[in-house]
Amino acid sequence: MSPQRSLCLVAAVSVFIAFLAVAPVAIAGQAPSGPSETPRQAAKMKWFREARFGLFIHWGLYAIPAGEWKGALIPGIGEWIMNRAKIPVKEYEQLASRFNPVKFNAEEWVQLAVDAGMKYIVITSKHHDGFAMYGSKVSPYNIVDATPFKRDPLKELAAACARKNIRFGFYYSQAQDWHEPNGAGNTWDFLADETKKDFDKYLREKAEPQVRELLTNYGPVCLIWFDTPRLMTPERGQRFIDLVSSLQPNCLIDGRLGAAGDYRSMGDNRIPPTVEAGDWEVPATINRTWGFKKDDTDWKPPSDLVFKLVDIVSKGGNYLLNVGPTAEGLIPQASQDNLRAVGRWLRVNGEAIYGAGPTPFGPELGAYSDTEKDKNGKPVFKAKEEWRCTTRPGRLYIHFFKWPGESFELRGVQGRVGKAYLLADSSRKGLPVKSSEGAVSVTLPASATGEYASVLCIEIQK
Ligand code: JFZ
């Protein structure tokens, strides 16, 4: 390290330590797993806590029917078509001979993630349909051996990610495998009483050896995203944990293995109403399906994607946002356009997202209603969407989704308030600030400066 850089580091560390002493509230989010966390676990989670935003890719044979089977539109998410239409294995398998995504270009896909400001990619290596999207020696039912395409797109993506400095991970459906007699989930070709299946035979002969291949042949894998742990027991889950930690000890495990992972996976598209401690991630769709469906054009606009990203980070989590490429190998244009718009916002405002911690406040998120109850009798959460707060040591970032007018007031601020400026203002010109006893008031321009969300940085000093 150059002397200049080490000086910078010393300065940064001392600012951080000084800040710890005066502003415990504002840095509350910086140690997500609390004091009991081992240094080893903290080191393992470091990239994940920095990243905040990742690209999920659901791609498989289901992209060919794209939601339609024998002339009928099949309701539900695209990658479930085999199950929803109860397609026999023998028929579904034939899709493989037609899978030839010649327009697939690993560089372009990874460049999209880069442009969107995403820091990791998680792709379906095998979804519930049982088809491996990589060259597997364990089962011939895979993209290299069973399709005219013959290429291994996951190899190409792993290489492109390494070149472009993006972390690479796999979704792997460890329990449901509708292609295998002993896998979970296929009750239309195989035993309807799943307790009679030899699930351990399937685990030993397919799922475990395939996970071994994925962790052996593709370089460093940042995480494995297991899912829907039907028939999984803690003991079966432990076998996967042992496998992962023996092959790639730095590889994270998501929250859907059926045994404790490294972080929590929230329900699909489920953003928690308030701040959540620990490490977690929201898997989310950019329209309403994961796997490509030709009739789903319900694209979330960039404004909504930016709001969700900020909302999630302000509560302490990561956003894993999905695209569903076509059978030709193309990511739908609307997904690309909306993701790139988020990326443009991040290029201005990224310091308020990457490595940022949650809000030290809370009332801005909304509140539980005193009067309204849901169908389970629980109070309904009434979300507010005017602004959100994310934090870094020594800084509060206020993201405005609705411009507050010429002045903004904030209460409960701990520490001494210093400079305040808008991230969109590259000159970082200080705005007039008044503060006393934790109440801060900032004078703002009459109208918003940025697209989607304008971010105000308030520096907090000793
Ligand atoms: C699962 C899959 O079945 C689906 O196809 C997709 O891959 C998605 C990311 O994950 O679906 C789920 C799993 C868990 C919940 C909801 C949908 N959940 O916990 O709310």
Coordinates of C-alpha atoms and ligand atoms in Angstrom, one line a residue:
M1 CA 0.0 0.0 0.0
S2 CA 1.3 3.5 -0.9
P3 CA 2.0 5.8 2.1
Q4 CA -0.8 8.1 0.8
R5 CA -3.3 5.3 0.9
S6 CA -2.3 4.1 4.3
L7 CA -2.6 7.6 5.6
C8 CA -6.0 7.8 4.2
L9 CA -6.9 4.5 5.9
V10 CA -5.6 5.7 9.2
A11 CA -7.6 8.9 8.9
A12 CA -10.7 7.0 7.9
V13 CA -10.3 4.5 10.8
S14 CA -9.8 7.3 13.3
V15 CA -12.8 9.2 12.0
F16 CA -14.8 5.9 12.4
I17 CA -13.6 5.3 15.9
A18 CA -14.3 8.9 16.9
F19 CA -17.7 8.6 15.3
L20 CA -18.5 5.4 17.2
A21 CA -18.1 7.3 20.4
V22 CA -20.5 10.1 19.6
A23 CA -23.2 8.6 17.3
P24 CA -24.1 5.1 18.3
V25 CA -27.6 5.4 16.7
A26 CA -26.5 6.3 13.2
I27 CA -24.1 3.4 12.9
A28 CA -26.4 0.9 14.5
G29 CA -26.6 -1.0 11.1
Q30 CA -22.9 -1.4 10.6
A31 CA -22.6 -4.7 12.5
P32 CA -25.6 -6.6 11.1
S33 CA -25.1 -9.8 13.0
G34 CA -24.4 -8.3 16.4
P35 CA -21.5 -8.7 18.8
S36 CA -21.8 -12.5 18.9
E37 CA -20.6 -12.8 15.3
T38 CA -17.2 -14.4 14.8
P39 CA -14.5 -12.5 12.8
R40 CA -14.5 -15.4 10.3
Q41 CA -18.2 -15.0 9.6
A42 CA -17.9 -11.2 9.4
A43 CA -15.1 -11.6 6.8
K44 CA -17.2 -14.1 4.9
M45 CA -20.2 -11.7 4.8
K46 CA -18.2 -8.6 3.9
W47 CA -18.8 -8.5 0.2
F48 CA -22.5 -9.3 0.6
R49 CA -22.9 -6.4 3.0
E50 CA -21.1 -4.1 0.6
A51 CA -23.0 -5.3 -2.5
R52 CA -26.6 -4.6 -1.6
F53 CA -27.8 -5.1 -5.2
G54 CA -27.6 -8.3 -7.3
L55 CA -29.0 -9.8 -10.5
F56 CA -31.0 -13.0 -10.3
I57 CA -31.4 -14.9 -13.6
H58 CA -34.1 -17.6 -14.1
W59 CA -33.2 -19.3 -17.4
G60 CA -34.1 -22.8 -18.6
L61 CA -36.2 -24.9 -20.9
Y62 CA -39.3 -23.2 -19.7
A63 CA -38.3 -20.2 -21.7
I64 CA -39.4 -22.1 -24.9
P65 CA -43.1 -22.5 -24.0
A66 CA -42.8 -19.0 -22.3
G67 CA -46.1 -19.5 -20.5
E68 CA -48.1 -21.3 -23.2
W69 CA -48.7 -25.1 -23.5
K70 CA -50.6 -26.7 -26.4
G71 CA -52.3 -23.4 -27.3
A72 CA -53.3 -22.5 -23.8
L73 CA -51.9 -19.8 -21.6
I74 CA -50.9 -21.4 -18.3
P75 CA -51.4 -19.1 -15.3
G76 CA -48.6 -18.6 -12.8
I77 CA -44.9 -18.1 -12.9
G78 CA -43.2 -19.3 -16.1
E79 CA -40.7 -21.7 -14.7
W80 CA -43.5 -23.7 -13.0
I81 CA -45.2 -24.6 -16.4
M82 CA -44.2 -28.2 -16.2
N83 CA -46.0 -28.5 -12.8
R84 CA -48.9 -26.2 -13.5
A85 CA -49.8 -28.0 -16.8
K86 CA -48.8 -31.4 -15.4
I87 CA -46.6 -32.0 -18.4
P88 CA -45.2 -35.6 -18.4
V89 CA -41.4 -35.9 -18.1
K90 CA -41.3 -37.6 -21.5
E91 CA -43.0 -34.6 -23.2
Y92 CA -41.2 -31.9 -21.3
E93 CA -37.8 -33.5 -22.0
Q94 CA -38.3 -33.0 -25.7
L95 CA -37.9 -29.2 -25.2
A96 CA -34.2 -29.9 -24.8
S97 CA -33.8 -30.8 -28.5
R98 CA -35.3 -27.4 -29.4
F99 CA -33.2 -25.3 -27.0
N100 CA -30.7 -23.3 -29.1
P101 CA -30.2 -19.9 -27.6
V102 CA -27.8 -18.7 -30.3
K103 CA -28.2 -15.0 -29.3
F104 CA -26.8 -15.7 -25.8
N105 CA -23.8 -13.5 -25.1
A106 CA -22.3 -13.8 -21.6
E107 CA -20.4 -10.5 -22.0
E108 CA -23.6 -8.7 -22.7
W109 CA -25.5 -10.2 -19.8
V110 CA -22.7 -9.4 -17.3
Q111 CA -22.3 -5.9 -18.8
L112 CA -26.0 -5.3 -18.1
A113 CA -25.4 -6.2 -14.4
V114 CA -22.4 -3.8 -14.4
D115 CA -24.4 -1.0 -16.0
A116 CA -27.2 -1.6 -13.5
G117 CA -24.8 -1.1 -10.6
M118 CA -25.3 -4.7 -9.5
K119 CA -22.4 -6.5 -7.7
Y120 CA -23.4 -10.1 -8.0
I121 CA -25.2 -12.5 -10.3
V122 CA -27.1 -15.6 -9.2
I123 CA -28.3 -17.9 -12.1
T124 CA -30.4 -21.0 -12.1
S125 CA -28.0 -23.9 -12.6
K126 CA -30.9 -26.3 -12.2
H127 CA -34.5 -25.3 -11.4
H128 CA -37.3 -27.6 -10.3
D129 CA -37.7 -29.0 -13.8
G130 CA -34.4 -30.9 -13.2
F131 CA -32.6 -29.7 -16.3
A132 CA -29.0 -28.7 -15.7
M133 CA -28.1 -25.4 -17.5
Y134 CA -24.4 -26.5 -17.5
G135 CA -22.3 -29.4 -18.7
S136 CA -23.0 -32.1 -16.0
K137 CA -21.4 -35.5 -15.9
V138 CA -23.9 -36.5 -13.3
S139 CA -26.9 -36.5 -15.6
P140 CA -27.2 -36.3 -19.4
Y141 CA -30.2 -34.1 -18.9
N142 CA -28.2 -31.0 -19.4
I143 CA -27.6 -28.2 -21.8
V144 CA -24.3 -29.5 -23.3
D145 CA -25.4 -33.1 -23.8
A146 CA -29.1 -32.7 -24.6
T147 CA -29.4 -29.6 -26.8
P148 CA -28.3 -28.5 -30.2
F149 CA -26.6 -25.5 -28.5
K150 CA -24.0 -27.7 -26.9
R151 CA -22.3 -24.8 -25.1
D152 CA -22.0 -24.3 -21.3
P153 CA -23.4 -20.8 -20.7
L154 CA -22.5 -21.0 -17.0
K155 CA -18.8 -21.5 -17.9
E156 CA -19.0 -18.4 -20.2
L157 CA -20.8 -16.4 -17.5
A158 CA -18.3 -17.4 -14.9
A159 CA -15.5 -16.2 -17.1
A160 CA -17.3 -12.9 -18.0
C161 CA -18.0 -12.2 -14.4
A162 CA -14.3 -12.7 -13.5
R163 CA -13.3 -10.3 -16.2
K164 CA -15.8 -7.7 -15.2
N165 CA -15.3 -8.0 -11.4
I166 CA -18.8 -9.3 -10.6
R167 CA -19.4 -12.0 -8.1
F168 CA -21.0 -15.2 -9.5
G169 CA -23.4 -17.6 -7.7
F170 CA -25.8 -20.4 -8.5
Y171 CA -29.4 -21.1 -7.8
Y172 CA -29.8 -24.9 -7.3
S173 CA -33.1 -26.6 -6.6
Q174 CA -31.8 -29.2 -4.1
A175 CA -35.2 -30.7 -3.2
Q176 CA -37.7 -30.3 -6.0
D177 CA -36.7 -32.1 -9.1
W178 CA -39.6 -33.0 -11.3
H179 CA -37.5 -35.0 -13.7
E180 CA -36.4 -37.6 -11.1
P181 CA -38.6 -40.4 -9.6
N182 CA -37.2 -39.8 -6.2
G183 CA -36.9 -36.0 -6.3
A184 CA -39.5 -33.9 -4.6
G185 CA -42.5 -32.3 -6.4
N186 CA -43.5 -34.5 -9.4
T187 CA -46.6 -36.3 -8.3
W188 CA -48.1 -36.6 -11.8
D189 CA -45.5 -39.0 -13.2
F190 CA -44.2 -40.5 -10.0
L191 CA -45.4 -41.4 -6.5
A192 CA -48.1 -39.1 -5.2
D193 CA -47.2 -40.2 -1.7
E194 CA -43.8 -38.5 -1.4
T195 CA -43.0 -40.2 1.8
K196 CA -42.6 -43.4 -0.2
K197 CA -39.9 -41.8 -2.4
D198 CA -36.3 -42.6 -1.8
F199 CA -35.4 -39.0 -1.5
D200 CA -31.9 -39.7 -0.1
K201 CA -31.1 -41.7 -3.2
Y202 CA -31.9 -38.7 -5.3
L203 CA -29.8 -36.4 -3.0
R204 CA -26.8 -38.8 -3.1
E205 CA -27.0 -39.6 -6.9
K206 CA -27.9 -36.2 -8.3
A207 CA -28.2 -33.1 -6.1
E208 CA -25.1 -33.6 -4.0
P209 CA -22.8 -34.6 -6.9
Q210 CA -24.2 -31.7 -9.1
V211 CA -23.5 -29.2 -6.3
R212 CA -20.0 -30.7 -6.1
E213 CA -19.5 -30.1 -9.9
L214 CA -20.7 -26.5 -9.6
L215 CA -18.3 -25.8 -6.7
T216 CA -15.4 -27.5 -8.5
N217 CA -15.6 -26.4 -12.2
Y218 CA -16.6 -22.7 -12.2
G219 CA -14.0 -20.9 -10.1
P220 CA -15.0 -19.0 -7.0
V221 CA -18.7 -19.2 -6.3
C222 CA -20.0 -16.3 -4.1
L223 CA -23.1 -18.1 -3.0
I224 CA -25.5 -21.0 -3.6
W225 CA -29.1 -20.2 -3.6
F226 CA -31.0 -23.3 -2.5
D227 CA -34.8 -23.2 -2.6
T228 CA -38.1 -24.7 -1.5
P229 CA -36.8 -27.3 1.0
R230 CA -39.5 -29.9 0.7
L231 CA -38.5 -33.2 2.3
M232 CA -35.4 -31.6 3.6
T233 CA -34.4 -32.3 7.2
P234 CA -31.7 -30.6 9.2
E235 CA -29.5 -33.7 8.7
R236 CA -29.9 -33.5 4.9
G237 CA -29.3 -29.8 5.0
Q238 CA -26.1 -30.4 6.9
R239 CA -24.8 -32.6 4.2
F240 CA -25.0 -29.7 1.8
I241 CA -23.4 -27.3 4.3
D242 CA -20.5 -29.8 4.7
L243 CA -20.1 -30.1 1.0
V244 CA -20.1 -26.4 0.4
S245 CA -17.7 -25.7 3.3
S246 CA -15.3 -28.4 2.2
L247 CA -15.1 -27.2 -1.4
Q248 CA -15.5 -23.5 -1.1
P249 CA -15.5 -22.3 2.5
N250 CA -16.2 -18.7 1.4
C251 CA -19.3 -19.6 -0.5
L252 CA -22.4 -18.3 1.2
I253 CA -25.6 -20.3 1.6
D254 CA -28.9 -18.6 1.3
G255 CA -31.9 -19.1 3.7
R256 CA -33.8 -21.7 1.9
L257 CA -31.7 -24.9 2.3
G258 CA -33.7 -26.4 5.1
A259 CA -30.8 -25.9 7.6
A260 CA -29.3 -22.6 8.8
G261 CA -27.7 -20.6 6.0
D262 CA -25.5 -17.5 6.1
Y263 CA -28.3 -15.1 5.7
R264 CA -32.1 -14.9 5.6
S265 CA -34.1 -15.1 2.4
M266 CA -37.3 -13.1 2.6
G267 CA -40.4 -14.3 0.8
D268 CA -40.4 -13.5 -2.9
N269 CA -41.1 -9.8 -3.4
R270 CA -41.6 -9.4 0.3
I271 CA -40.0 -6.3 1.7
P272 CA -40.2 -6.3 5.5
P273 CA -42.1 -3.2 6.9
T274 CA -39.4 -2.2 9.4
V275 CA -35.7 -2.5 10.0
E276 CA -34.5 -6.2 10.3
A277 CA -31.4 -7.1 12.1
G278 CA -28.9 -9.6 10.6
D279 CA -28.1 -10.3 7.0
W280 CA -31.0 -10.8 4.6
E281 CA -32.0 -10.5 1.0
V282 CA -35.3 -10.0 -0.9
P283 CA -35.6 -12.0 -4.1
A284 CA -37.8 -10.1 -6.5
T285 CA -39.3 -10.1 -9.9
I286 CA -39.0 -7.2 -12.4
N287 CA -42.4 -8.1 -13.8
R288 CA -44.6 -10.9 -12.3
T289 CA -42.7 -14.0 -13.4
W290 CA -39.1 -15.4 -12.8
G291 CA -38.8 -17.5 -16.0
F292 CA -39.7 -15.7 -19.3
K293 CA -43.4 -15.5 -20.1
K294 CA -44.4 -13.9 -23.4
D295 CA -47.6 -12.4 -22.0
D296 CA -46.1 -10.8 -18.9
T297 CA -45.2 -7.2 -19.8
D298 CA -46.0 -5.8 -16.3
W299 CA -42.5 -4.2 -16.0
K300 CA -41.7 -2.3 -12.8
P301 CA -40.6 1.2 -13.8
P302 CA -37.2 2.5 -12.7
S303 CA -38.8 4.8 -10.1
D304 CA -40.3 1.7 -8.4
L305 CA -37.0 -0.3 -8.6
V306 CA -35.1 2.6 -7.1
F307 CA -37.7 3.0 -4.4
K308 CA -37.5 -0.7 -3.5
L309 CA -33.7 -0.8 -3.5
V310 CA -33.5 2.2 -1.2
D311 CA -36.4 0.9 1.0
I312 CA -34.6 -2.5 1.4
V313 CA -31.2 -1.0 2.1
S314 CA -32.8 1.4 4.7
K315 CA -34.1 -1.7 6.5
G316 CA -30.7 -3.5 6.4
G317 CA -31.1 -5.9 3.4
N318 CA -30.0 -6.7 -0.1
Y319 CA -32.1 -6.6 -3.3
L320 CA -31.8 -9.6 -5.7
L321 CA -33.7 -8.5 -8.7
N322 CA -34.6 -11.0 -11.4
V323 CA -34.6 -11.1 -15.2
G324 CA -36.0 -14.0 -17.3
P325 CA -34.1 -14.4 -20.6
T326 CA -35.8 -15.7 -23.7
A327 CA -35.2 -19.1 -25.4
E328 CA -33.0 -17.2 -27.9
G329 CA -30.8 -16.0 -25.1
L330 CA -31.9 -12.4 -24.9
I331 CA -32.8 -10.5 -21.8
P332 CA -36.1 -8.6 -22.5
Q333 CA -35.4 -5.1 -23.7
A334 CA -37.7 -3.5 -21.1
S335 CA -35.8 -5.3 -18.3
Q336 CA -32.6 -4.0 -19.7
D337 CA -33.8 -0.4 -20.1
N338 CA -35.2 -0.2 -16.6
L339 CA -32.1 -1.8 -15.0
R340 CA -29.8 0.6 -16.8
A341 CA -31.9 3.5 -15.6
V342 CA -31.4 2.3 -12.0
G343 CA -27.7 2.1 -12.8
R344 CA -27.6 5.8 -13.9
W345 CA -29.2 6.7 -10.6
L346 CA -26.6 4.6 -8.7
R347 CA -23.7 6.3 -10.5
V348 CA -24.8 9.5 -8.8
N349 CA -26.0 8.1 -5.5
G350 CA -24.2 4.8 -5.0
E351 CA -22.3 6.0 -1.9
A352 CA -25.7 6.0 -0.1
I353 CA -26.3 2.3 -1.1
Y354 CA -23.1 0.2 -1.3
G355 CA -22.0 -0.8 2.1
A356 CA -24.7 1.4 3.6
G357 CA -26.5 0.6 6.8
P358 CA -30.1 1.0 7.8
T359 CA -32.0 4.0 9.1
P360 CA -31.4 5.0 12.7
F361 CA -34.9 6.5 12.8
G362 CA -38.0 4.5 11.8
P363 CA -41.1 6.6 11.8
E364 CA -40.5 7.5 8.1
L365 CA -41.1 3.9 7.2
G366 CA -44.7 4.0 8.4
A367 CA -46.6 2.6 11.3
Y368 CA -49.0 -0.2 12.3
S369 CA -52.6 1.0 12.2
D370 CA -54.5 1.2 15.5
T371 CA -57.8 0.3 13.9
E372 CA -57.2 -1.7 10.7
K373 CA -56.5 -5.5 11.1
D374 CA -55.6 -8.0 8.4
K375 CA -57.4 -11.4 8.0
N376 CA -55.3 -12.9 10.8
G377 CA -56.3 -10.1 13.2
K378 CA -52.8 -8.5 13.0
P379 CA -52.6 -4.7 12.7
V380 CA -52.0 -3.5 9.1
F381 CA -48.7 -1.7 8.4
K382 CA -49.3 1.6 6.7
A383 CA -46.2 2.4 4.8
K384 CA -45.1 5.9 4.1
E385 CA -43.1 6.7 1.0
E386 CA -42.0 10.3 1.3
W387 CA -38.3 9.5 2.2
R388 CA -35.9 6.9 3.5
C389 CA -32.6 7.1 5.3
T390 CA -29.4 5.0 4.8
T391 CA -26.2 5.4 6.7
R392 CA -22.5 5.2 6.7
P393 CA -20.1 6.1 9.5
G394 CA -20.3 9.9 9.9
R395 CA -23.1 10.3 7.3
L396 CA -26.9 10.2 7.1
Y397 CA -28.4 9.9 3.6
I398 CA -31.9 11.1 3.2
H399 CA -33.5 9.8 0.0
F400 CA -36.5 11.9 -1.1
F401 CA -39.2 10.3 -3.2
K402 CA -41.4 13.3 -2.7
W403 CA -39.6 16.6 -2.6
P404 CA -40.3 18.2 0.8
G405 CA -40.2 21.8 -0.4
E406 CA -37.7 24.4 0.7
S407 CA -37.0 23.0 4.1
F408 CA -36.6 19.6 5.6
E409 CA -36.7 18.9 9.4
L410 CA -35.3 15.9 11.1
R411 CA -35.5 14.9 14.8
G412 CA -33.6 12.5 16.9
V413 CA -30.2 13.0 15.2
Q414 CA -27.3 12.0 17.4
G415 CA -23.9 13.7 17.2
R416 CA -22.9 17.1 15.9
V417 CA -24.3 18.1 12.6
G418 CA -21.8 19.3 10.0
K419 CA -22.2 20.0 6.3
A420 CA -25.2 19.0 4.3
Y421 CA -25.4 18.7 0.5
L422 CA -27.1 16.9 -2.3
L423 CA -25.3 14.0 -3.9
A424 CA -26.5 15.2 -7.3
D425 CA -24.6 18.4 -6.8
S426 CA -21.1 17.5 -7.9
S427 CA -19.7 20.7 -6.3
R428 CA -21.0 19.4 -2.9
K429 CA -22.0 22.9 -2.1
G430 CA -23.1 23.1 1.6
L431 CA -26.8 23.9 2.1
P432 CA -27.9 26.1 5.0
V433 CA -28.3 23.9 8.1
K434 CA -29.6 24.7 11.6
S435 CA -29.5 22.2 14.4
S436 CA -30.1 22.1 18.1
E437 CA -30.7 19.2 20.5
G438 CA -31.0 16.6 17.8
A439 CA -33.4 18.6 15.6
V440 CA -31.9 19.5 12.3
S441 CA -33.3 21.7 9.6
V442 CA -31.8 22.0 6.1
T443 CA -32.8 24.6 3.5
L444 CA -33.2 22.9 0.2
P445 CA -33.6 24.1 -3.4
A446 CA -37.3 24.7 -4.4
S447 CA -37.5 21.6 -6.5
A448 CA -35.9 18.2 -6.7
T449 CA -32.5 17.9 -8.4
G450 CA -32.4 14.2 -9.3
E451 CA -34.5 11.6 -11.1
Y452 CA -36.4 9.0 -9.1
A453 CA -34.9 10.0 -5.7
S454 CA -32.8 13.0 -4.7
V455 CA -30.3 12.2 -1.9
L456 CA -29.3 14.6 0.8
C457 CA -26.1 13.8 2.7
I458 CA -25.8 15.1 6.2
E459 CA -22.4 14.8 7.8
I460 CA -22.2 14.1 11.5
Q461 CA -19.1 15.1 13.3
K462 CA -17.5 14.8 16.7
Ligands
JFZ1 C1 -39.4 -20.3 -5.4 C2 -39.5 -21.1 -6.7 O1 -40.4 -22.1 -6.6 C3 -39.7 -20.1 -7.8 O2 -39.8 -20.8 -9.1 C4 -38.6 -19.1 -7.9 O3 -37.4 -19.8 -8.2 C5 -38.5 -18.4 -6.6 C6 -37.3 -17.4 -6.6 O4 -38.4 -19.3 -5.5 O5 -40.6 -19.9 -5.0 C7 -40.9 -19.4 -3.8 C8 -40.1 -19.8 -2.7 C9 -40.4 -19.3 -1.4 C10 -41.4 -18.3 -1.3 C11 -42.1 -17.9 -2.4 C12 -41.9 -18.5 -3.6 N1 -41.6 -17.8 0.0 O6 -41.0 -18.1 1.0 O7 -42.5 -16.8 0.1

